[in-house]
PDB file of C-alpha atoms in Angstrom:
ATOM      1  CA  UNK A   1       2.027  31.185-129.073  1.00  0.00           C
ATOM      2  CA  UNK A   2       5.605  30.169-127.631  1.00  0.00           C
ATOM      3  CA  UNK A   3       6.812  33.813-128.783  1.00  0.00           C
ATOM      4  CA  UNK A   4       3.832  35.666-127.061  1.00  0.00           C
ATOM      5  CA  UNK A   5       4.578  33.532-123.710  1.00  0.00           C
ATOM      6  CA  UNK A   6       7.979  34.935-123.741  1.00  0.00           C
ATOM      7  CA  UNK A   7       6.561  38.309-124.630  1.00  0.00           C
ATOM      8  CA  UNK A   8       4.193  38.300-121.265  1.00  0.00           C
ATOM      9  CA  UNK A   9       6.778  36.786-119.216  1.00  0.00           C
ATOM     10  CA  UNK A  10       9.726  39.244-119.972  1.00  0.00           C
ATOM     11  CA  UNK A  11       6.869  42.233-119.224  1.00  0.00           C
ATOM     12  CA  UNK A  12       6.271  40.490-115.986  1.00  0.00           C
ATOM     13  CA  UNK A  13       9.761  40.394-114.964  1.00  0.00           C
ATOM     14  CA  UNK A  14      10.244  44.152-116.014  1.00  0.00           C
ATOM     15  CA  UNK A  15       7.472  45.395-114.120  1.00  0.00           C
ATOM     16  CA  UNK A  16       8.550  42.896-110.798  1.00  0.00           C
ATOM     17  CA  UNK A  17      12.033  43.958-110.959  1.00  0.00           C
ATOM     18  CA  UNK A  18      11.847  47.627-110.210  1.00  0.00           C
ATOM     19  CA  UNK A  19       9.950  47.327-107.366  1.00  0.00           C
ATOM     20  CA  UNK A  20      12.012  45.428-105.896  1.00  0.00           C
ATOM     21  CA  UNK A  21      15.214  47.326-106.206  1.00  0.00           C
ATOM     22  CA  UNK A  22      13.399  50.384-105.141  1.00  0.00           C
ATOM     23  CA  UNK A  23      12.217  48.685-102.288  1.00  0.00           C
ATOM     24  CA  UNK A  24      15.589  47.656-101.257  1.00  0.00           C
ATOM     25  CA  UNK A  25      16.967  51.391-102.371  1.00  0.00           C
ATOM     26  CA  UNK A  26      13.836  53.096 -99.768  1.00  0.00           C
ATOM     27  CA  UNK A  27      14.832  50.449 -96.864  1.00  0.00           C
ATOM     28  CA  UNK A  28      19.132  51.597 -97.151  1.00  0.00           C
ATOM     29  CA  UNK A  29      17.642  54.889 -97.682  1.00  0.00           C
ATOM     30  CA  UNK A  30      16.039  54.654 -94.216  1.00  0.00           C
ATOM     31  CA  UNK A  31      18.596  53.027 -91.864  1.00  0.00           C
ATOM     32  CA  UNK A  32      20.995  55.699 -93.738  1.00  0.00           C
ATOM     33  CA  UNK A  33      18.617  58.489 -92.325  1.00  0.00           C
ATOM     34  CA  UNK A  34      18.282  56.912 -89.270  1.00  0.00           C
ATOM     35  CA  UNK A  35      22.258  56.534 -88.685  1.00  0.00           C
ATOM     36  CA  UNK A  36      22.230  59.723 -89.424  1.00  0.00           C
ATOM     37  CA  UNK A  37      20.178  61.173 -86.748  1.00  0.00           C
ATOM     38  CA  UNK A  38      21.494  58.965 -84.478  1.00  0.00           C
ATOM     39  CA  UNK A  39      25.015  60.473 -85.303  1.00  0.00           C
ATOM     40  CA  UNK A  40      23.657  64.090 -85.055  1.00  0.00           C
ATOM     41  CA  UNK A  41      22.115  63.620 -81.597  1.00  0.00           C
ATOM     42  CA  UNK A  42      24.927  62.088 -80.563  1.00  0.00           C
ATOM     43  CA  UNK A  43      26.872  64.773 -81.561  1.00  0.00           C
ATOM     44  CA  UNK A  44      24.975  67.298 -80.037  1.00  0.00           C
ATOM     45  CA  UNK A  45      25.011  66.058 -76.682  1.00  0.00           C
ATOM     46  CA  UNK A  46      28.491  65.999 -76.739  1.00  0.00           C
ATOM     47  CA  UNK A  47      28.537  69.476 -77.145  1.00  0.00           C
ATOM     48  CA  UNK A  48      25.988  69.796 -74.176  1.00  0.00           C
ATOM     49  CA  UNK A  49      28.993  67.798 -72.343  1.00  0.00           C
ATOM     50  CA  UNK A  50      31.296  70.934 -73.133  1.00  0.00           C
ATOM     51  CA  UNK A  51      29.598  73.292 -71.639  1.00  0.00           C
ATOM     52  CA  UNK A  52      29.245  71.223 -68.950  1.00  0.00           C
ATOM     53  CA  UNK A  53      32.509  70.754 -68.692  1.00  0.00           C
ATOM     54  CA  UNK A  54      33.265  74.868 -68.955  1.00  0.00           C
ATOM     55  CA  UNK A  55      30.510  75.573 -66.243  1.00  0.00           C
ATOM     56  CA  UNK A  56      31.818  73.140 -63.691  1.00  0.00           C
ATOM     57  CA  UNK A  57      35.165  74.713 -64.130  1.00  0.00           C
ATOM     58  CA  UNK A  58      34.017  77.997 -63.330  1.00  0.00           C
ATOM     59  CA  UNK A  59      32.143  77.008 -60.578  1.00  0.00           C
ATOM     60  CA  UNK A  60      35.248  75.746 -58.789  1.00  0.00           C
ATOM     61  CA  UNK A  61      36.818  79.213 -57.802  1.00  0.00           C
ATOM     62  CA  UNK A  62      38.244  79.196 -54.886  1.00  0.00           C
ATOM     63  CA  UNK A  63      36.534  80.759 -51.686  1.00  0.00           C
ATOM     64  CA  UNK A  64      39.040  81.117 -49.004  1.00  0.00           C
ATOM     65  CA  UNK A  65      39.287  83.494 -46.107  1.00  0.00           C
ATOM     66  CA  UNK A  66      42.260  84.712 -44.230  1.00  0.00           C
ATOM     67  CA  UNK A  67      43.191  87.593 -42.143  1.00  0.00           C
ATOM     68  CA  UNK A  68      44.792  89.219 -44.589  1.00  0.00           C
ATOM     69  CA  UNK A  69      41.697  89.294 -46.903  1.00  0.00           C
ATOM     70  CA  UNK A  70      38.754  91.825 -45.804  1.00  0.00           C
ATOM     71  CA  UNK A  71      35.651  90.498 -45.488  1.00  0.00           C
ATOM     72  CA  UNK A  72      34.276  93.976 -47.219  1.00  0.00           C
ATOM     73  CA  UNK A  73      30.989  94.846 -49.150  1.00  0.00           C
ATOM     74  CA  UNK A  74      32.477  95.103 -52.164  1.00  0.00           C
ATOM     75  CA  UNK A  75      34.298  91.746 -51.992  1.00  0.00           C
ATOM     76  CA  UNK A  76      30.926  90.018 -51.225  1.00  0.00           C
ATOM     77  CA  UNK A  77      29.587  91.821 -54.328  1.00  0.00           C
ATOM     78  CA  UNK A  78      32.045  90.058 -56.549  1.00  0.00           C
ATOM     79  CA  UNK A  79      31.438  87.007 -54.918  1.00  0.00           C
ATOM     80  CA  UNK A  80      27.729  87.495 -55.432  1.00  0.00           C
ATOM     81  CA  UNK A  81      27.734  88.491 -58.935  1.00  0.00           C
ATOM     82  CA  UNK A  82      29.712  85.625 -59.966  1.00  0.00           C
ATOM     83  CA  UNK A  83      27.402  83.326 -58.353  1.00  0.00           C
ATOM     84  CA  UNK A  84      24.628  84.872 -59.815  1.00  0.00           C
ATOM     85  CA  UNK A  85      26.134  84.542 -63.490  1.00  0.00           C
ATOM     86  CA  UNK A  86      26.799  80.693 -63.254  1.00  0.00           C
ATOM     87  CA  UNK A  87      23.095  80.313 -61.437  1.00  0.00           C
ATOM     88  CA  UNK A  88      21.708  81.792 -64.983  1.00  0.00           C
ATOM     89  CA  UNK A  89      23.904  79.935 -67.021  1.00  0.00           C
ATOM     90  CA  UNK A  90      23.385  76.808 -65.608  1.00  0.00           C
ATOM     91  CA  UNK A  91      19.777  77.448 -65.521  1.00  0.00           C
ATOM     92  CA  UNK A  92      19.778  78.382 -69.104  1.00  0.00           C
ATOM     93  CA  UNK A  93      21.962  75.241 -69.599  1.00  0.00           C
ATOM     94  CA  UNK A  94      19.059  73.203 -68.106  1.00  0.00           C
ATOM     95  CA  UNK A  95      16.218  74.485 -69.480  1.00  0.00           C
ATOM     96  CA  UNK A  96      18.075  73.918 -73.489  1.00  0.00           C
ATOM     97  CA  UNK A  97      18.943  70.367 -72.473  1.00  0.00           C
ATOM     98  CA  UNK A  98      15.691  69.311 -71.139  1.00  0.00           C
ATOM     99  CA  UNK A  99      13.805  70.566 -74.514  1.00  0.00           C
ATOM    100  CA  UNK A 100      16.357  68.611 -76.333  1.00  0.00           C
ATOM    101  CA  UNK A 101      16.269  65.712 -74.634  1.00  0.00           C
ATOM    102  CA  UNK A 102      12.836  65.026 -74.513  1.00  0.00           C
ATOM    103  CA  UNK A 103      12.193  65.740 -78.084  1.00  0.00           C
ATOM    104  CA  UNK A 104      14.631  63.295 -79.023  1.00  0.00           C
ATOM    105  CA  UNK A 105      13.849  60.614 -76.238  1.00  0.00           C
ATOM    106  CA  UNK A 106      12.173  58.489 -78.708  1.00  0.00           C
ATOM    107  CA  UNK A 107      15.789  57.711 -80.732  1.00  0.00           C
ATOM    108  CA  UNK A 108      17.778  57.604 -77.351  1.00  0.00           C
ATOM    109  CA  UNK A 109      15.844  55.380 -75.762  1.00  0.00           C
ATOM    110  CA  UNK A 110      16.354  52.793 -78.782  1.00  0.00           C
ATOM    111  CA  UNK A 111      20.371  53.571 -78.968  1.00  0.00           C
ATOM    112  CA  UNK A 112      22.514  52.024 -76.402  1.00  0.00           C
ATOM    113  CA  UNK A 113      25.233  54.710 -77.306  1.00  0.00           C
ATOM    114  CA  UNK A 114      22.755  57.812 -76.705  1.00  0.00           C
ATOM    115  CA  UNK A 115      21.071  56.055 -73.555  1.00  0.00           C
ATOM    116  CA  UNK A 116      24.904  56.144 -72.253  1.00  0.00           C
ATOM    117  CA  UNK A 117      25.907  59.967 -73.012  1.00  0.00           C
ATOM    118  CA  UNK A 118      22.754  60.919 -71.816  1.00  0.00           C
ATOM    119  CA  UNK A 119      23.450  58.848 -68.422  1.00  0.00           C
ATOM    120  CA  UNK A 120      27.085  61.313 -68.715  1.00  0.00           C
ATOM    121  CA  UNK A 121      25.056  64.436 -69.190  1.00  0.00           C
ATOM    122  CA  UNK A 122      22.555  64.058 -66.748  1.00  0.00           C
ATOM    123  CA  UNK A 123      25.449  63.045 -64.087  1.00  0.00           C
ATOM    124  CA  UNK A 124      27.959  65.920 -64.985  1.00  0.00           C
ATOM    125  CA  UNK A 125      24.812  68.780 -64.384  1.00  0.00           C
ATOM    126  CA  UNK A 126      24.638  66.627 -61.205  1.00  0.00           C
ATOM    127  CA  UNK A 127      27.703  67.706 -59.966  1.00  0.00           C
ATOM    128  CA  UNK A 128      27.772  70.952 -61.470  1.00  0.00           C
ATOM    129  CA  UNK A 129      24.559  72.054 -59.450  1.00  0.00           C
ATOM    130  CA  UNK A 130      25.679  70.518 -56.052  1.00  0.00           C
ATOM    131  CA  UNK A 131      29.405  72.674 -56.248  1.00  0.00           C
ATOM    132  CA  UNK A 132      26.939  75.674 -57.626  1.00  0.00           C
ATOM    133  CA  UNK A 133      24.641  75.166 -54.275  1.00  0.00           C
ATOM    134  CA  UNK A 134      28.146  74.227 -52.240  1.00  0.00           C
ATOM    135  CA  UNK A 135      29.281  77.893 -53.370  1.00  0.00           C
ATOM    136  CA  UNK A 136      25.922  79.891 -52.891  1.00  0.00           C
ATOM    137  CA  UNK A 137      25.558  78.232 -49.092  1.00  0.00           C
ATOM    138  CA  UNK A 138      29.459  79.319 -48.529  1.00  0.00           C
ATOM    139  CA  UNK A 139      28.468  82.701 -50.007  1.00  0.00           C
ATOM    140  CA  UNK A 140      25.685  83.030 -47.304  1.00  0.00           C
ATOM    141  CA  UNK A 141      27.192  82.126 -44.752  1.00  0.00           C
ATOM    142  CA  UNK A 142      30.225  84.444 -45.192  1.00  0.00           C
ATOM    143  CA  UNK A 143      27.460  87.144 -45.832  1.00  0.00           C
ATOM    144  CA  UNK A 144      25.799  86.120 -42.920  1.00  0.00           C
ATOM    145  CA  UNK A 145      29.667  86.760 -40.676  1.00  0.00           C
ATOM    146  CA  UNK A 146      29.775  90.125 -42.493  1.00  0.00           C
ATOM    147  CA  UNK A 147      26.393  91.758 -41.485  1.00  0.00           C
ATOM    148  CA  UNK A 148      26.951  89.851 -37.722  1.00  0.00           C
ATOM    149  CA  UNK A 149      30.221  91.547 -37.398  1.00  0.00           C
ATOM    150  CA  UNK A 150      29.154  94.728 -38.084  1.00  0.00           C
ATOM    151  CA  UNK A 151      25.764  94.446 -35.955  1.00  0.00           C
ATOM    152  CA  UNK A 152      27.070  93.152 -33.200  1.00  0.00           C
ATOM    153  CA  UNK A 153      29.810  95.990 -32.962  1.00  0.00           C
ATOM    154  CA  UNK A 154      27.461  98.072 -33.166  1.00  0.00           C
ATOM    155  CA  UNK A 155      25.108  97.422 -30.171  1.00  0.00           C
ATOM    156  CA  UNK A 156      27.583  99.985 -27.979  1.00  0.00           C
ATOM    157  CA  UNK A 157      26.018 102.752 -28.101  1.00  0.00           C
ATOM    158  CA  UNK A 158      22.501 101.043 -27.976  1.00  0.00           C
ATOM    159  CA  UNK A 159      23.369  99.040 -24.847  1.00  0.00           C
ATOM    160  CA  UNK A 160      24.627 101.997 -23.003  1.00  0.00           C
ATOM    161  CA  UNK A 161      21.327 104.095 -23.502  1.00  0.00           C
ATOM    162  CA  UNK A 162      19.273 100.558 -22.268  1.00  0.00           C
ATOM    163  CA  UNK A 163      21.433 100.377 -19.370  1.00  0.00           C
ATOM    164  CA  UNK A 164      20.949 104.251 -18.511  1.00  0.00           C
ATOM    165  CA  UNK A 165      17.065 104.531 -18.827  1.00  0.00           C
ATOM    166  CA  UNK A 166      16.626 100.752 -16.977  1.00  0.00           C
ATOM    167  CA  UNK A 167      18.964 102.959 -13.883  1.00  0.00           C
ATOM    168  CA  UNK A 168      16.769 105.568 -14.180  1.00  0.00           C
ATOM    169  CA  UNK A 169      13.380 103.992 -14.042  1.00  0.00           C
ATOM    170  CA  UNK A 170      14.622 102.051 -11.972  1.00  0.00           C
ATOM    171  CA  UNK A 171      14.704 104.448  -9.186  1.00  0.00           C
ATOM    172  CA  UNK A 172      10.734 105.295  -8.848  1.00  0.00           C
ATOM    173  CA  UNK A 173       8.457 102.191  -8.457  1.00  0.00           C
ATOM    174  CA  UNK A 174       5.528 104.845 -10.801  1.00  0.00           C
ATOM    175  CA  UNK A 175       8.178 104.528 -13.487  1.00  0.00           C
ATOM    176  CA  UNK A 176       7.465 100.260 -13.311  1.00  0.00           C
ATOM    177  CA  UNK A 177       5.833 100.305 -16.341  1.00  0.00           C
ATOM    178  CA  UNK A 178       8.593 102.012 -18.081  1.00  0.00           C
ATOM    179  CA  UNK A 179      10.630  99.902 -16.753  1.00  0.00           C
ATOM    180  CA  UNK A 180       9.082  96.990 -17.983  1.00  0.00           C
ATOM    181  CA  UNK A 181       9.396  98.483 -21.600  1.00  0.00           C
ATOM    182  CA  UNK A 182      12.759  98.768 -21.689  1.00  0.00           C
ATOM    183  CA  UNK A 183      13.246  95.141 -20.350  1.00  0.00           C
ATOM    184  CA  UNK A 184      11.007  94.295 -23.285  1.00  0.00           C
ATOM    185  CA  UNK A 185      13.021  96.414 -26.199  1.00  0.00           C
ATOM    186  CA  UNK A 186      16.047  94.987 -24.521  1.00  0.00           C
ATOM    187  CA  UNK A 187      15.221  91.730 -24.595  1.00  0.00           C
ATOM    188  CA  UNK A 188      14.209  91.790 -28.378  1.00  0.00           C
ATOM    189  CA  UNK A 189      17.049  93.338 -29.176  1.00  0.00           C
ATOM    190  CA  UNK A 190      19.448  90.628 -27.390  1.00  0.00           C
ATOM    191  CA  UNK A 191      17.142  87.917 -29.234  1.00  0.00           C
ATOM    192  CA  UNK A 192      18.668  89.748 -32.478  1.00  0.00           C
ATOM    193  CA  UNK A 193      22.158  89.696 -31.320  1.00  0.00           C
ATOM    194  CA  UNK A 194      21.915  86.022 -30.594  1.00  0.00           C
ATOM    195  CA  UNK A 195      20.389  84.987 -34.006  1.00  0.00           C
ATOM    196  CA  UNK A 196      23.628  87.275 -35.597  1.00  0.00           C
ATOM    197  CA  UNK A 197      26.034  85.514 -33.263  1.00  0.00           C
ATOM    198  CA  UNK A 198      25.220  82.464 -33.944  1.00  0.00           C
ATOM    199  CA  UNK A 199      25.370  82.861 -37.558  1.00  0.00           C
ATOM    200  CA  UNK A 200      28.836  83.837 -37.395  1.00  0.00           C
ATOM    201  CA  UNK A 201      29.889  81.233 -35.253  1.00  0.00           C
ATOM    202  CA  UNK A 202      28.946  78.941 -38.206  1.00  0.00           C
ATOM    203  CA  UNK A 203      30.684  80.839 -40.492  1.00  0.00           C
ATOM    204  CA  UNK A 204      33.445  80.659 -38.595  1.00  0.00           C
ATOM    205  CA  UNK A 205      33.180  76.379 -38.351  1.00  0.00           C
ATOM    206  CA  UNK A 206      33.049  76.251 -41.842  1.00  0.00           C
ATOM    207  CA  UNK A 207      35.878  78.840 -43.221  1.00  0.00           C
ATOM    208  CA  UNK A 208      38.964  78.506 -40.092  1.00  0.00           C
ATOM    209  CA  UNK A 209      40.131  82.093 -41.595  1.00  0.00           C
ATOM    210  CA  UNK A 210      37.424  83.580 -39.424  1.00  0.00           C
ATOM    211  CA  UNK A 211      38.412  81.756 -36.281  1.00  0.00           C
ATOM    212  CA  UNK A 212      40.535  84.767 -34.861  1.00  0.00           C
ATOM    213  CA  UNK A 213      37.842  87.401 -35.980  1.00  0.00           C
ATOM    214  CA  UNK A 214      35.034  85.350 -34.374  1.00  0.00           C
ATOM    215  CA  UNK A 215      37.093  85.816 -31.174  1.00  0.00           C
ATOM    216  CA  UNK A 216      36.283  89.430 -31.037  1.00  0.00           C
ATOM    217  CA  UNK A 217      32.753  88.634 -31.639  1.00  0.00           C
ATOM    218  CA  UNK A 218      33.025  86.305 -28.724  1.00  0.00           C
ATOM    219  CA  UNK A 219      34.620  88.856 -26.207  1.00  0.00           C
ATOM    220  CA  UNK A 220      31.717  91.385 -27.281  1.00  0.00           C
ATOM    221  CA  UNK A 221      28.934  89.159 -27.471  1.00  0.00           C
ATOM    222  CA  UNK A 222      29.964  88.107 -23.745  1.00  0.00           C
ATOM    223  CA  UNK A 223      29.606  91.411 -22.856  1.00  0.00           C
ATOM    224  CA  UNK A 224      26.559  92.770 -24.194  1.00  0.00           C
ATOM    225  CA  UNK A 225      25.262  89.147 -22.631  1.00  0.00           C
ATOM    226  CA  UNK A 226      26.594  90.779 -19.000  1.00  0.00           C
ATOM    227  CA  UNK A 227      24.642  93.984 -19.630  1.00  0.00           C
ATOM    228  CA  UNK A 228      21.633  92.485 -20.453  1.00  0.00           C
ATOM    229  CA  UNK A 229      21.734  90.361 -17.540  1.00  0.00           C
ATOM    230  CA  UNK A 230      21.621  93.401 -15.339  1.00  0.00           C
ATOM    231  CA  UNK A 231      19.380  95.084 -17.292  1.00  0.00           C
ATOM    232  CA  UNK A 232      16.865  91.883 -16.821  1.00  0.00           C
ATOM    233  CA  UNK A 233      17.193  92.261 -12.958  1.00  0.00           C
ATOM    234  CA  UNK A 234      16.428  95.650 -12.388  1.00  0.00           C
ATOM    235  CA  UNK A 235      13.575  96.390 -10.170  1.00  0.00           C
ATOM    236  CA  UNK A 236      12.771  99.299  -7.951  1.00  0.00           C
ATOM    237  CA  UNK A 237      13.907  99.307  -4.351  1.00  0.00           C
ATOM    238  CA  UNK A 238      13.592 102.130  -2.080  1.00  0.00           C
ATOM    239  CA  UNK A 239      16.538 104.234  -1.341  1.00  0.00           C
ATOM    240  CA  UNK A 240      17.470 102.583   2.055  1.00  0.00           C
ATOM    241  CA  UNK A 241      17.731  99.146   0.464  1.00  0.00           C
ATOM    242  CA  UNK A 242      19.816 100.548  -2.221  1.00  0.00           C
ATOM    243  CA  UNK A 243      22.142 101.974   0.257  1.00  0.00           C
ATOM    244  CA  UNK A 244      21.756  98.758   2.421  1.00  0.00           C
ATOM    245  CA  UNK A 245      23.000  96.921  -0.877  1.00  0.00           C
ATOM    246  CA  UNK A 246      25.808  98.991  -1.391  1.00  0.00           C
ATOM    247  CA  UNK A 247      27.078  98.689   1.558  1.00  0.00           C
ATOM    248  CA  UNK A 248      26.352  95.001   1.917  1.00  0.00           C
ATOM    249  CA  UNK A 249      28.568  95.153  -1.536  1.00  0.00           C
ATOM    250  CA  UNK A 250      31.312  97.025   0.237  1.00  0.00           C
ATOM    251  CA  UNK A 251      31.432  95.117   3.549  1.00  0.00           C
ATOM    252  CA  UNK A 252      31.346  91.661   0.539  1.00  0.00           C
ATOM    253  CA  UNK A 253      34.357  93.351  -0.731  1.00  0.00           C
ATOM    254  CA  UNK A 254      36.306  94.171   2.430  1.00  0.00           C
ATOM    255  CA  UNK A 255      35.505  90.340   3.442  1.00  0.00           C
ATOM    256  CA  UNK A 256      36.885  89.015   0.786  1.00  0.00           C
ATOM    257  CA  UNK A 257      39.857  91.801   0.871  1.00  0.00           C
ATOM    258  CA  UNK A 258      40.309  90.579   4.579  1.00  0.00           C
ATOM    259  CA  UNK A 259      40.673  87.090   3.334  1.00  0.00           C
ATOM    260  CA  UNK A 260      43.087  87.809   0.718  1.00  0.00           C
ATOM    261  CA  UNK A 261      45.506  89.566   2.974  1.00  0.00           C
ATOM    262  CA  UNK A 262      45.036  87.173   5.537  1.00  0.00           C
ATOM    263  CA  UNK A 263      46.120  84.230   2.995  1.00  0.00           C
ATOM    264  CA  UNK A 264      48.940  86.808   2.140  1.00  0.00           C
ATOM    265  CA  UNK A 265      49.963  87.380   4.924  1.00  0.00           C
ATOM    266  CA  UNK A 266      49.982  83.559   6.113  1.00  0.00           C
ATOM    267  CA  UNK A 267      52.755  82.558   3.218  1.00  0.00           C
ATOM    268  CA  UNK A 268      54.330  85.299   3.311  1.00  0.00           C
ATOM    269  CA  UNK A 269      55.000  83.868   7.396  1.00  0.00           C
ATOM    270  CA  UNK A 270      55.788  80.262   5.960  1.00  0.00           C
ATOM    271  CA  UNK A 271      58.074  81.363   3.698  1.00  0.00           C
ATOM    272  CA  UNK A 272      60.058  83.248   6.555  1.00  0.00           C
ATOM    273  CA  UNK A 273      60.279  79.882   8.228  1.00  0.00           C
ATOM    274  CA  UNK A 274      61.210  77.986   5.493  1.00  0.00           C
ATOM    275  CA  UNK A 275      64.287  80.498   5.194  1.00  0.00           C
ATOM    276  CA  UNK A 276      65.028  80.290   8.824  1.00  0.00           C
ATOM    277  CA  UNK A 277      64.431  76.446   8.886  1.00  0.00           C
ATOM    278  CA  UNK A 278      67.026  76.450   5.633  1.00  0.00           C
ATOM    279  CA  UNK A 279      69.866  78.823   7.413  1.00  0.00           C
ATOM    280  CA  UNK A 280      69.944  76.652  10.699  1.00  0.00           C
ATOM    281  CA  UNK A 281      69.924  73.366   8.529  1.00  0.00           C
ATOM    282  CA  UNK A 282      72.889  74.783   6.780  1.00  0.00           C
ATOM    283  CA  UNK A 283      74.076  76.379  10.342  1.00  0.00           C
ATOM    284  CA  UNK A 284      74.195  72.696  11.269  1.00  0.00           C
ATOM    285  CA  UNK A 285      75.905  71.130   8.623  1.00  0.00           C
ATOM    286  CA  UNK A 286      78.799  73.564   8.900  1.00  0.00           C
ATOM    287  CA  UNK A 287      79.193  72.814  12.418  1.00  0.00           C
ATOM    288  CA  UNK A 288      80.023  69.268  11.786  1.00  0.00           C
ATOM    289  CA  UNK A 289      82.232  70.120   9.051  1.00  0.00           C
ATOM    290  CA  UNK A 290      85.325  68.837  10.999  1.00  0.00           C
ATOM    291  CA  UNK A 291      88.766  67.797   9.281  1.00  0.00           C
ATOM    292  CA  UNK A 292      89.317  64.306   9.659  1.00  0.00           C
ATOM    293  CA  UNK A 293      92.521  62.298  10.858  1.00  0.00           C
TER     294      UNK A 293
END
């Protein structure tokens, strides 16, 4: 009896055993596996952090303006064309690490390690997408200054043939209505010169290369503003008022001529007497100029 006891004991501890090694083998086996993945993701996102870190360098090129540097088409092409090429990068960059990251948001959230490089990933895009938007509104704007420039030196030729029909109907009260139309066309068309001017005046605040270019714009946009003033108070009058005007104009002008020599003439006068009034005073003191004893 004592030999089968030991016989039914030493099968019990055989078929115990086993399990329990393999039970300890399965749970190393898992925290391995888990390590693992935990390593893998980990190393992933640090290579999500390199491209980062290659996309926010390219998105730093420099944007400056001078004088010396044309603010042509095909300037604003290349300009353009890069911009466009980091927009799709870093919205293909985006797209990849938002799939990644929420497939594996069930092992970040449970490593402190992860929950931190993702914090550095999600910081970095950050700041690569504000410089990326910094660079497109710069490209806009000095777009914007481009197109204005152009536009508004070109408005010669329109504001002359404004100014010529608003003369013309200007001189029959049955051409009113015409008139009117041009006042209308003009006005719309000065609406469209103001929108382009002021678009290049904020070009011109944010890149100071500009600043002697937008001085131009200035000078012209202060004209055309003259001519359309004009243009906006024409109205008929009948041909004795116009020549009543005119020479209300010329006898304006001859006033103001009159006054100017007048003033002319009066210190032209008190300069004579201050000459005078100098030779006597200096007639005086050499009169007194006697040798002493």
């Amino acid at each position: 009896m004592k030999i089968i006891g030991k016989l039914l004991i030493a099968i019990l501890l055989c078929s115990v055993l086993p399990s329990a090694v393999w039970a300890q083998e399965d749970e190393m086996t898992v925290e391995e596996e888990l390590d693992s993945t935990y390593t893998d993701i980990h190393a992933r996102m640090v290579q999500f952090q390199g491209e980062l870190l290659q996309l926010g360098a390219l998105s730093r090129f420099r944007m400056d303006i001078d004088m010396e540097m044309p603010l042509t088409e095909p300037l604003l092409d290349v300009m353009g064309n890069r911009l466009k090429t980091l927009t799709i990068a870093v919205n293909s960059f985006t797209s990849r690490w938002d799939a990644y990251s929420q497939a594996q948001q069930v092992y970040i959230a449970d490593n402190d390690s992860l929950l931190s490089k993702l914090a550095e990933v999600q910081q970095m895009k950050q700041m690569v997408t504000d410089t990326l938007a910094s660079r497109q509104l710069q490209y806009d704007q000095l777009s914007a200054f481009a197109k204005a420039e152009v536009f508004i030196w070109s408005q010669d030729k329109i504001y002359q043939k404004l100014y010529k029909q608003a003369v013309q109907y200007s001189l029959s009260g049955k051409l009113a209505a015409k008139l009117e139309k041009v006042k209308a066309a003009e006005q719309a068309e000065f609406a469209d010169v103001t929108k382009h001017y002021e678009q290049a005046k904020a070009a011109a605040d944010a890149f100071p290369g500009l600043k002697i270019r937008m001085k131009g714009i200035d000078e012209k946009y202060f004209q055309l503003q003259t001519v359309s003033t004009k243009i906006q108070e024409m109205a008929y009058k009948p041909f004795i008022q116009r020549i009543k005007d005119y020479l209300m104009g010329l006898a304006a002008v001859a006033i103001v001529l009159m006054f100017l020599n007048m003033v002319r003439s009066k210190l032209k006068a008190l300069k004579v007497a201050r000459e005078q009034a100098q030779k006597m005073k200096d007639m005086m003191n050499g009169q007194h100029n006697y040798p002493t004893i």
